[in-house]
Short mmCIF file of C-alpha atoms and ligand atoms in Angstrom, two decimals:
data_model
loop_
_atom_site.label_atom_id
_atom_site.label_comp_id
_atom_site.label_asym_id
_atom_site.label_seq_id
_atom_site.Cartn_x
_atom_site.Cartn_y
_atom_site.Cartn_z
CA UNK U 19 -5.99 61.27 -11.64
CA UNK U 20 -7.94 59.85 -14.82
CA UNK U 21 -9.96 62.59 -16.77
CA UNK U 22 -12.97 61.48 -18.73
CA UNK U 23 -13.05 64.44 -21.33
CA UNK U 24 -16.02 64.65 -23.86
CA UNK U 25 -16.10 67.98 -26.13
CA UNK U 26 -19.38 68.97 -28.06
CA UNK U 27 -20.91 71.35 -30.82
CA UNK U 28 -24.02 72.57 -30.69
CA UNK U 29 -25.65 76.12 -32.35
CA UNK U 30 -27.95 78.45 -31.56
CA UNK U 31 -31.75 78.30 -32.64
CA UNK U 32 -34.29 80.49 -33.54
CA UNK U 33 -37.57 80.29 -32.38
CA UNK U 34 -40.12 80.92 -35.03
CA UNK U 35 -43.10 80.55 -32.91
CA UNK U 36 -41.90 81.68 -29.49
CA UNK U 37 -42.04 80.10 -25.88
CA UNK U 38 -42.14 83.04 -23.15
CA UNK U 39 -42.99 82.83 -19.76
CA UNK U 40 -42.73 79.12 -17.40
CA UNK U 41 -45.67 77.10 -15.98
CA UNK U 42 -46.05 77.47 -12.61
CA UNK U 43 -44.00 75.02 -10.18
CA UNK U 44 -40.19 73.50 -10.31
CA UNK U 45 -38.87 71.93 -13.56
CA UNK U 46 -38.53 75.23 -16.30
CA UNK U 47 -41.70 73.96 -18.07
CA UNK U 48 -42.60 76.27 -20.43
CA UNK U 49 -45.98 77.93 -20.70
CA UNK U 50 -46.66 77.88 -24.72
CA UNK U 51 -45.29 75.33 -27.03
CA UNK U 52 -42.49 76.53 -29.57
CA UNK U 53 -40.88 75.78 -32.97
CA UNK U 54 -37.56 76.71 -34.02
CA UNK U 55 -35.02 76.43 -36.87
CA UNK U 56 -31.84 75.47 -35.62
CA UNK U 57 -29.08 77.43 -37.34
CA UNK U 58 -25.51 76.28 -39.39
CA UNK U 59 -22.75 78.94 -39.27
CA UNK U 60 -22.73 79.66 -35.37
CA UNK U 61 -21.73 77.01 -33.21
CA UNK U 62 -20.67 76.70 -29.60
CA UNK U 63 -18.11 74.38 -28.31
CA UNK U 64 -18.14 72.95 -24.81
CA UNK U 65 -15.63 70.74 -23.44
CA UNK U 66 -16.12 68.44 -20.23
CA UNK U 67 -13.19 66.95 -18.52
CA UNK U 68 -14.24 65.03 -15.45
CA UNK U 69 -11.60 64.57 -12.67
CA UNK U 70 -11.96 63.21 -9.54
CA UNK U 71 -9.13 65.47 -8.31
CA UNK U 72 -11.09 68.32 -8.67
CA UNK U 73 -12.70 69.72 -5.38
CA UNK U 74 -15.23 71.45 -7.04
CA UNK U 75 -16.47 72.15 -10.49
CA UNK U 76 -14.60 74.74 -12.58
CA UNK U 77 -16.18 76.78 -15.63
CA UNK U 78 -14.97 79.21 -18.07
CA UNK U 79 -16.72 80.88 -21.07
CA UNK U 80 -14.97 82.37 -23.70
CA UNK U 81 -11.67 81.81 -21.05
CA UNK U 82 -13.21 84.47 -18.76
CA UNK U 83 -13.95 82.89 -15.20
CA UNK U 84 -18.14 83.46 -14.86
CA UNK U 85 -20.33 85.29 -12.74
CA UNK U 86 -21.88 83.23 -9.97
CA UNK U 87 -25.33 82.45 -11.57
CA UNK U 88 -23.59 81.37 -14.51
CA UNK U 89 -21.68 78.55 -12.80
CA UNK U 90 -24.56 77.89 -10.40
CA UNK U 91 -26.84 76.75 -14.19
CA UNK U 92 -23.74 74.89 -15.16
CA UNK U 93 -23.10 73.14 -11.61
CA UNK U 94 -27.27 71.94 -11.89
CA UNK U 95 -26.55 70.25 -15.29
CA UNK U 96 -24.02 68.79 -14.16
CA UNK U 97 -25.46 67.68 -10.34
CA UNK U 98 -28.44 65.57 -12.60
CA UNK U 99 -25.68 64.12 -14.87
CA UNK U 100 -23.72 62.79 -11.69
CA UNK U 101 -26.87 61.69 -10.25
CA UNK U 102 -27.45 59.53 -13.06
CA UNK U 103 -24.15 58.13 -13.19
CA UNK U 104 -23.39 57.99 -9.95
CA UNK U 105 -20.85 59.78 -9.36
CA UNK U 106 -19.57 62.50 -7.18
CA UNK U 107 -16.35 63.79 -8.99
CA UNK U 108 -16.28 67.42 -9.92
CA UNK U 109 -15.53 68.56 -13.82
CA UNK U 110 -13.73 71.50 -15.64
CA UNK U 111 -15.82 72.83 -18.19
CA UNK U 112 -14.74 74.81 -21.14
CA UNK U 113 -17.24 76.68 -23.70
CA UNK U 114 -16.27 78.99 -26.28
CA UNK U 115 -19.21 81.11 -28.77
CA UNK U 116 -17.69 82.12 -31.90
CA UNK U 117 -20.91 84.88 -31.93
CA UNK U 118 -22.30 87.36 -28.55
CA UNK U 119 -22.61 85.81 -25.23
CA UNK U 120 -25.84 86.16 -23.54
CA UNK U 121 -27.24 89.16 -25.63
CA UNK U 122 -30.45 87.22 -27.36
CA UNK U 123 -28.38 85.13 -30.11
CA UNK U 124 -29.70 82.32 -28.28
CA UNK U 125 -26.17 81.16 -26.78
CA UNK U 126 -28.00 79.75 -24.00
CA UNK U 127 -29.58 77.22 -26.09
CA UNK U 128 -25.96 76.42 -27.96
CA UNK U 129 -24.55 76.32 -24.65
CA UNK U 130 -26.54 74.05 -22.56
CA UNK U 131 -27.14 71.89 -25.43
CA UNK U 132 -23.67 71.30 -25.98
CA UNK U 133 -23.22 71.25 -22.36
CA UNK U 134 -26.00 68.54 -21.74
CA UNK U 135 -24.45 66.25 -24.50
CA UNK U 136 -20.66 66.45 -23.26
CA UNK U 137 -21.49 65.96 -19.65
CA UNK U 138 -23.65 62.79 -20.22
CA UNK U 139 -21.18 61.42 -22.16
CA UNK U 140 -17.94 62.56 -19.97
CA UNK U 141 -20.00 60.88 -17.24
CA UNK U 142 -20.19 57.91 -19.30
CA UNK U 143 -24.39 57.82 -19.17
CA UNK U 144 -25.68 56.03 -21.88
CA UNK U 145 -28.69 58.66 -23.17
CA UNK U 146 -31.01 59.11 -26.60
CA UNK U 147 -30.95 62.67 -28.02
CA UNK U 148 -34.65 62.80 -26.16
CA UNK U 149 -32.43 62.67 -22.69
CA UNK U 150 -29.91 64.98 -24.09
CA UNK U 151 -33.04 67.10 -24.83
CA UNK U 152 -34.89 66.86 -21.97
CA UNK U 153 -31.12 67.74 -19.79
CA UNK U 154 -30.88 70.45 -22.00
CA UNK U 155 -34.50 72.01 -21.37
CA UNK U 156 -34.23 72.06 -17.60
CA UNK U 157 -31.86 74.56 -17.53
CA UNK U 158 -32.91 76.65 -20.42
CA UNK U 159 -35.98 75.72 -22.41
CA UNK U 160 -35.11 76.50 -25.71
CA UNK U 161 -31.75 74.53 -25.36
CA UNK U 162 -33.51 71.48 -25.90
CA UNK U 163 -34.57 72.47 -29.13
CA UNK U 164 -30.89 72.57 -30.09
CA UNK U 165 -30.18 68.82 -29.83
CA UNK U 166 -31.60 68.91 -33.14
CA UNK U 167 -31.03 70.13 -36.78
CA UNK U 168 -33.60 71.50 -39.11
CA UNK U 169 -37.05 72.53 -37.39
CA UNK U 170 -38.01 71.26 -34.19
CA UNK U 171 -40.56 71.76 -31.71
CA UNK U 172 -41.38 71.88 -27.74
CA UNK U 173 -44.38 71.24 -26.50
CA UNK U 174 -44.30 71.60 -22.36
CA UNK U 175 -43.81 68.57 -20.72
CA UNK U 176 -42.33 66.77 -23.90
CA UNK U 177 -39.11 66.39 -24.48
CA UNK U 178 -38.01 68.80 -27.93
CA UNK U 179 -38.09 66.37 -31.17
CA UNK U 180 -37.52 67.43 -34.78
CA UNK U 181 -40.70 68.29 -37.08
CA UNK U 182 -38.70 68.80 -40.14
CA UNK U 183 -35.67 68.38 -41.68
CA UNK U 184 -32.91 71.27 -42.81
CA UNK U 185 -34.35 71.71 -46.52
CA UNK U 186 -38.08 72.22 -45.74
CA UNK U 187 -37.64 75.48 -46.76
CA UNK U 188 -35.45 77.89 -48.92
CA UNK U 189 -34.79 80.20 -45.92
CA UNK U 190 -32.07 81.58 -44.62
CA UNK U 191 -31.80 83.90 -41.89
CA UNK U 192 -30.17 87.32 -41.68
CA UNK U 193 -29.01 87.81 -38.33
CA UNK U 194 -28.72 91.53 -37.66
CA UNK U 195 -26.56 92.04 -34.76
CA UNK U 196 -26.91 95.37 -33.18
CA UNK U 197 -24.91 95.29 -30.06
CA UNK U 198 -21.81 93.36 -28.71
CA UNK U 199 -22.65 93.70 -25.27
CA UNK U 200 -24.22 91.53 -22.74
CA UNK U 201 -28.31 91.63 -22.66
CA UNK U 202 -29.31 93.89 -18.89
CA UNK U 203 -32.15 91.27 -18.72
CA UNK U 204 -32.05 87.65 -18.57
CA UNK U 205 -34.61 86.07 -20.66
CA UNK U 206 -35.80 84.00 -17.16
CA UNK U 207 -36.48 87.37 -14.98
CA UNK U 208 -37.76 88.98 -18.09
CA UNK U 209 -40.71 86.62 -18.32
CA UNK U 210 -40.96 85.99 -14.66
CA UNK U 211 -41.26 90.03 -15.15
CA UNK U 212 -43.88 89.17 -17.69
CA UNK U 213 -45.93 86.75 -16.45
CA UNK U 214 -46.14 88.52 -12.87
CA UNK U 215 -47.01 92.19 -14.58
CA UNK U 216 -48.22 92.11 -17.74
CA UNK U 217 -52.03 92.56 -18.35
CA UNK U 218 -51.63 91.02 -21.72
CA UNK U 219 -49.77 87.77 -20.38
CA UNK U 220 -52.77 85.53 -20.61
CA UNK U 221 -53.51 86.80 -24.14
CA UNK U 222 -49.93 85.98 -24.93
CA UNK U 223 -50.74 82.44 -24.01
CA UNK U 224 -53.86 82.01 -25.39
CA UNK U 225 -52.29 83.58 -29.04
CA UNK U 226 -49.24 81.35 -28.57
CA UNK U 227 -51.11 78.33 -28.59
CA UNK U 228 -52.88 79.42 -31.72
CA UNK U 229 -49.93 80.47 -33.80
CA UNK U 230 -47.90 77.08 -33.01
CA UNK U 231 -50.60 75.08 -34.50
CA UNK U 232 -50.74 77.69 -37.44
CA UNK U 233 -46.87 77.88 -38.25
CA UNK U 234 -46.44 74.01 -37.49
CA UNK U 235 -49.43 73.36 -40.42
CA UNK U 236 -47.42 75.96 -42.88
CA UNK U 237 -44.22 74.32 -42.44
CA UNK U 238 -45.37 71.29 -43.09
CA UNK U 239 -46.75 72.59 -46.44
CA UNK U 240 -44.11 74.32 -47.21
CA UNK U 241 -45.08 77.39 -47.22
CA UNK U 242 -42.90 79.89 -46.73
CA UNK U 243 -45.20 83.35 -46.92
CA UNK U 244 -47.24 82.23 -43.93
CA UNK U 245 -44.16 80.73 -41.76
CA UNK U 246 -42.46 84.05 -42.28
CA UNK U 247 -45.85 86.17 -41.48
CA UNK U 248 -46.52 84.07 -38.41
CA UNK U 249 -43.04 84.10 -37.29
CA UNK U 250 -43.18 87.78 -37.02
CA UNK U 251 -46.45 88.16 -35.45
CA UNK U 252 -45.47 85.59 -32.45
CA UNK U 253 -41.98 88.05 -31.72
CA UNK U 254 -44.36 91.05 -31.99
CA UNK U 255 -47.23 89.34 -29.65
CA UNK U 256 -43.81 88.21 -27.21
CA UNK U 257 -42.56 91.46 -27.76
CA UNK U 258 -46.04 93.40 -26.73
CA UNK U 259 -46.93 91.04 -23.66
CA UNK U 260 -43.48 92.05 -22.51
CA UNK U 261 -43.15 95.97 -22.78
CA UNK U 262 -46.60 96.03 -21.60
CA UNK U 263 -44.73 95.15 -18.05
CA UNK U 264 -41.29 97.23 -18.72
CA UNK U 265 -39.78 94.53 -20.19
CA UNK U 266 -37.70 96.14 -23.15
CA UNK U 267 -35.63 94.31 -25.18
CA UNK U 268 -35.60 96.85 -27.95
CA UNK U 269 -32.94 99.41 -29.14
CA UNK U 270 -33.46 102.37 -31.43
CA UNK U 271 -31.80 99.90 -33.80
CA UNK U 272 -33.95 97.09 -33.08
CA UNK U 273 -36.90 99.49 -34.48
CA UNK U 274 -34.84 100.64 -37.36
CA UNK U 275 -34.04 96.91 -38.57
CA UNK U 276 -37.69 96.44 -37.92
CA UNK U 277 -38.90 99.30 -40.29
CA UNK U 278 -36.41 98.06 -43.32
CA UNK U 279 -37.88 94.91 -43.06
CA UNK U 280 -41.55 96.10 -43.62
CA UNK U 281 -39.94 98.49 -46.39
CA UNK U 282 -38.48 95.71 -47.89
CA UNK U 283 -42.04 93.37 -48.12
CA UNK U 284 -43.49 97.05 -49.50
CA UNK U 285 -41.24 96.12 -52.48
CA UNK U 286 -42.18 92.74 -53.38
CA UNK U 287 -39.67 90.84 -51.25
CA UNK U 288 -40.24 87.61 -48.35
CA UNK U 289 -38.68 89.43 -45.53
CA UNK U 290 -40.28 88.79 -42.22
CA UNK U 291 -38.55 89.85 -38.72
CA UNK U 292 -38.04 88.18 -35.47
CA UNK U 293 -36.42 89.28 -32.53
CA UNK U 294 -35.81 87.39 -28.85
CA UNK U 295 -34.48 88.63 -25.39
CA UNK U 296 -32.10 90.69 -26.74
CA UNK U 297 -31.66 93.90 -29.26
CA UNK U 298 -30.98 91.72 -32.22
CA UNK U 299 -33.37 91.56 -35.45
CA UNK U 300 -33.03 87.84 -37.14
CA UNK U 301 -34.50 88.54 -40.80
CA UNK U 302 -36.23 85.12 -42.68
CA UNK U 303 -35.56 85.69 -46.03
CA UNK U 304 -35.66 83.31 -49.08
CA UNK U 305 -32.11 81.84 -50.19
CA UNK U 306 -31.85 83.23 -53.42
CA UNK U 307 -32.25 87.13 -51.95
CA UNK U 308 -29.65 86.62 -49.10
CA UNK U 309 -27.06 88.40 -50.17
CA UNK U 310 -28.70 91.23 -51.46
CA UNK U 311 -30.67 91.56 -48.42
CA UNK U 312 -27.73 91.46 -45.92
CA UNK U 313 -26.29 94.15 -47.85
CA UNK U 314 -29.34 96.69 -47.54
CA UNK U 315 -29.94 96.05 -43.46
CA UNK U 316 -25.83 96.33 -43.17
CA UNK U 317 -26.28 99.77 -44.22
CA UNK U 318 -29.51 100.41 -41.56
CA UNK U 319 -28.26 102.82 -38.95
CA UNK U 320 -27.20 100.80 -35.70
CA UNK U 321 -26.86 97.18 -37.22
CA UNK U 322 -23.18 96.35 -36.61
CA UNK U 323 -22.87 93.46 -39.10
CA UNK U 324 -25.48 90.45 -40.47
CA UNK U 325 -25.01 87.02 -40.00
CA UNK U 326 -26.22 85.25 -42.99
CA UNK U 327 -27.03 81.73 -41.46
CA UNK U 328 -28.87 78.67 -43.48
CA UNK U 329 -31.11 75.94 -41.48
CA UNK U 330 -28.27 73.74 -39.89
CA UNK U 331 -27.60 70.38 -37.76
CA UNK U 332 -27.97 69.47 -34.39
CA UNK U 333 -25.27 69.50 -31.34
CA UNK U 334 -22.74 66.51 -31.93
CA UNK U 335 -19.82 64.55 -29.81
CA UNK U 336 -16.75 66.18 -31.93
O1 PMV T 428 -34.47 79.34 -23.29
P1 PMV T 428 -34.64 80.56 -22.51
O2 PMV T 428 -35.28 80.26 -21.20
O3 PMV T 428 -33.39 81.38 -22.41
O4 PMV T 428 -35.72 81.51 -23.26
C1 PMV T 428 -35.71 81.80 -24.64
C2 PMV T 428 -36.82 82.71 -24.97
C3 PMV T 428 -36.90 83.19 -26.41
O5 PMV T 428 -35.66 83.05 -27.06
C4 PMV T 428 -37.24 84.67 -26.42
C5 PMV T 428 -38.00 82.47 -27.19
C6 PMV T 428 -37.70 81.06 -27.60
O6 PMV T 428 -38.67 80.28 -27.72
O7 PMV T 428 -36.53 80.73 -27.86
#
């Protein structure tokens, strides 16, 4: 039998002013627009073979076989992609993260992006990035945003699309990884959580909104004291609309990453935090005080290693 095989790139983003929590209905429409930095240095690598010898469709992450809900995302993707090419034949699908699965690095967003962009072209549908972006975002929102490089937004019901490009900024971020393991809470039933318990949800929102509008203005002046202040006070608004319904994504870590970071603004430096569904603390920092800042949150109790990562591309057909 004739396999079509497409094999893509794509890395993880960071959101900078957070989406959390869905519009009601079908479609995974987020609630609050977003705008991210997409990141260099991590990358994830899907390939797509499609075979009409297959009898169904076959997925492995990191060569592990995957739990059921896993290939159940991946088998949606694919069901639109065959839809628009019409075609029924099955596909193996191969991804490999060279950084944590599932634990809040954002390897969703790698993943289906690089997912979304192999499958449509496996499947031989002729698509703009907006498609790729749009495939992407129905199966998790803040994948879209990784079609692209440099800073890009989401506003619900758009497509994602690029705001700025990779040097807007000197900023690199300092991605404190404080766990190996898998997150115990998936970022979709810990804002379902949110949105059915919290009594600050609709403050979230209302906040969200806000904040976009004020981080999208200061990026596009370039200024990097109020994207980094902004940036931390959407993850702590997130963060607060989310515990208030049990929704903890925190580790004793998490709070002592936290705590450098506000040490290290006591002493004159641009460090703001940012965390996601996960225990991880992603540190903005300006490029000429990367190193030495990696070196003083490597030595915080409970952070396992940093990730020094600059503003990087978006997913591409390798
Ligand atoms: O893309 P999802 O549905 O896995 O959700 C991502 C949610 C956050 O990472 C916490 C925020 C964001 O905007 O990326």
């Amino acid at each position: 039998m004739s396999a079509r095989v497409a094999t893509a790139v794509a890395h993880p983003n960071i959101a900078l002013a957070k989406y959390w929590g869905k519009k009601d209905g079908e479609g995974n429409v987020p609630a609050v627009p977003s705008l991210s930095v997409t990141l260099g240095g991590l990358a994830t690598t899907t390939t797509v073979s499609v075979d009409a010898g297959l009898a169904h469709d076959h997925f492995s992450l990191g060569g592990h076989v995957t739990s059921d809900a896993e290939r159940e995302r991946v088998r949606e993707l694919l069901d639109r992609v065959r839809a628009r090419a019409g075609s029924k034949d099955f596909a193996a699908v191969t991804s490999v993260n060279d950084f944590p699965t599932a634990s809040g690095l954002a390897s969703s967003a790698s993943g289906f992006a690089a997912l979304a962009l192999a499958a449509l072209r496996a499947y031989g549908v002729s698509s703009s990035e907006a498609d790729a972006a749009d495939l992407a975002r129905a199966s998790s929102a803040s994948a879209g945003r990784s079609i692209f490089g440099g800073y890009v937004e989401l506003v619900p019901g758009e497509p994602a699309r690029p705001v700025a490009p990779v040097d807007q900024l000197p900023l690199r971020v300092l991605v404190c990884v404080t766990s190996e393991a898998a997150k115990s809470t998936s970022s979709r039933s810990g804002m379902n959580a949110t949105k059915a318990r919290s009594p600050y949800y609709a403050a979230w929102v209302q906040s969200a909104e806000k904040n976009f509008k004020e981080l999208r203005a200061a990026l596009l002046s370039r200024d990097l004291e109020a994207v980094g202040a902004l940036a931390e006070q959407s993850a702590l608004a997130m963060h607060a609309s989310a515990l208030a319904a049990g929704v903890v994504y925190f580790s004793g870590a998490t709070l002592e990453a936290y705590r450098e970071v506000q040490q290290l603004r006591q002493q004159g430096f641009f460090a703001f935090a940012t965390m996601d569904a996960g225990p991880h603390v992603k540190v903005l920092v300006h490029e000429r005080d990367a190193d030495v800042l990696a070196k003083r949150l490597d030595a915080v109790p409970g952070v396992l290693r940093v990730i020094v990562a600059a503003p990087g591309a978006g997913a591409s057909i390798v």
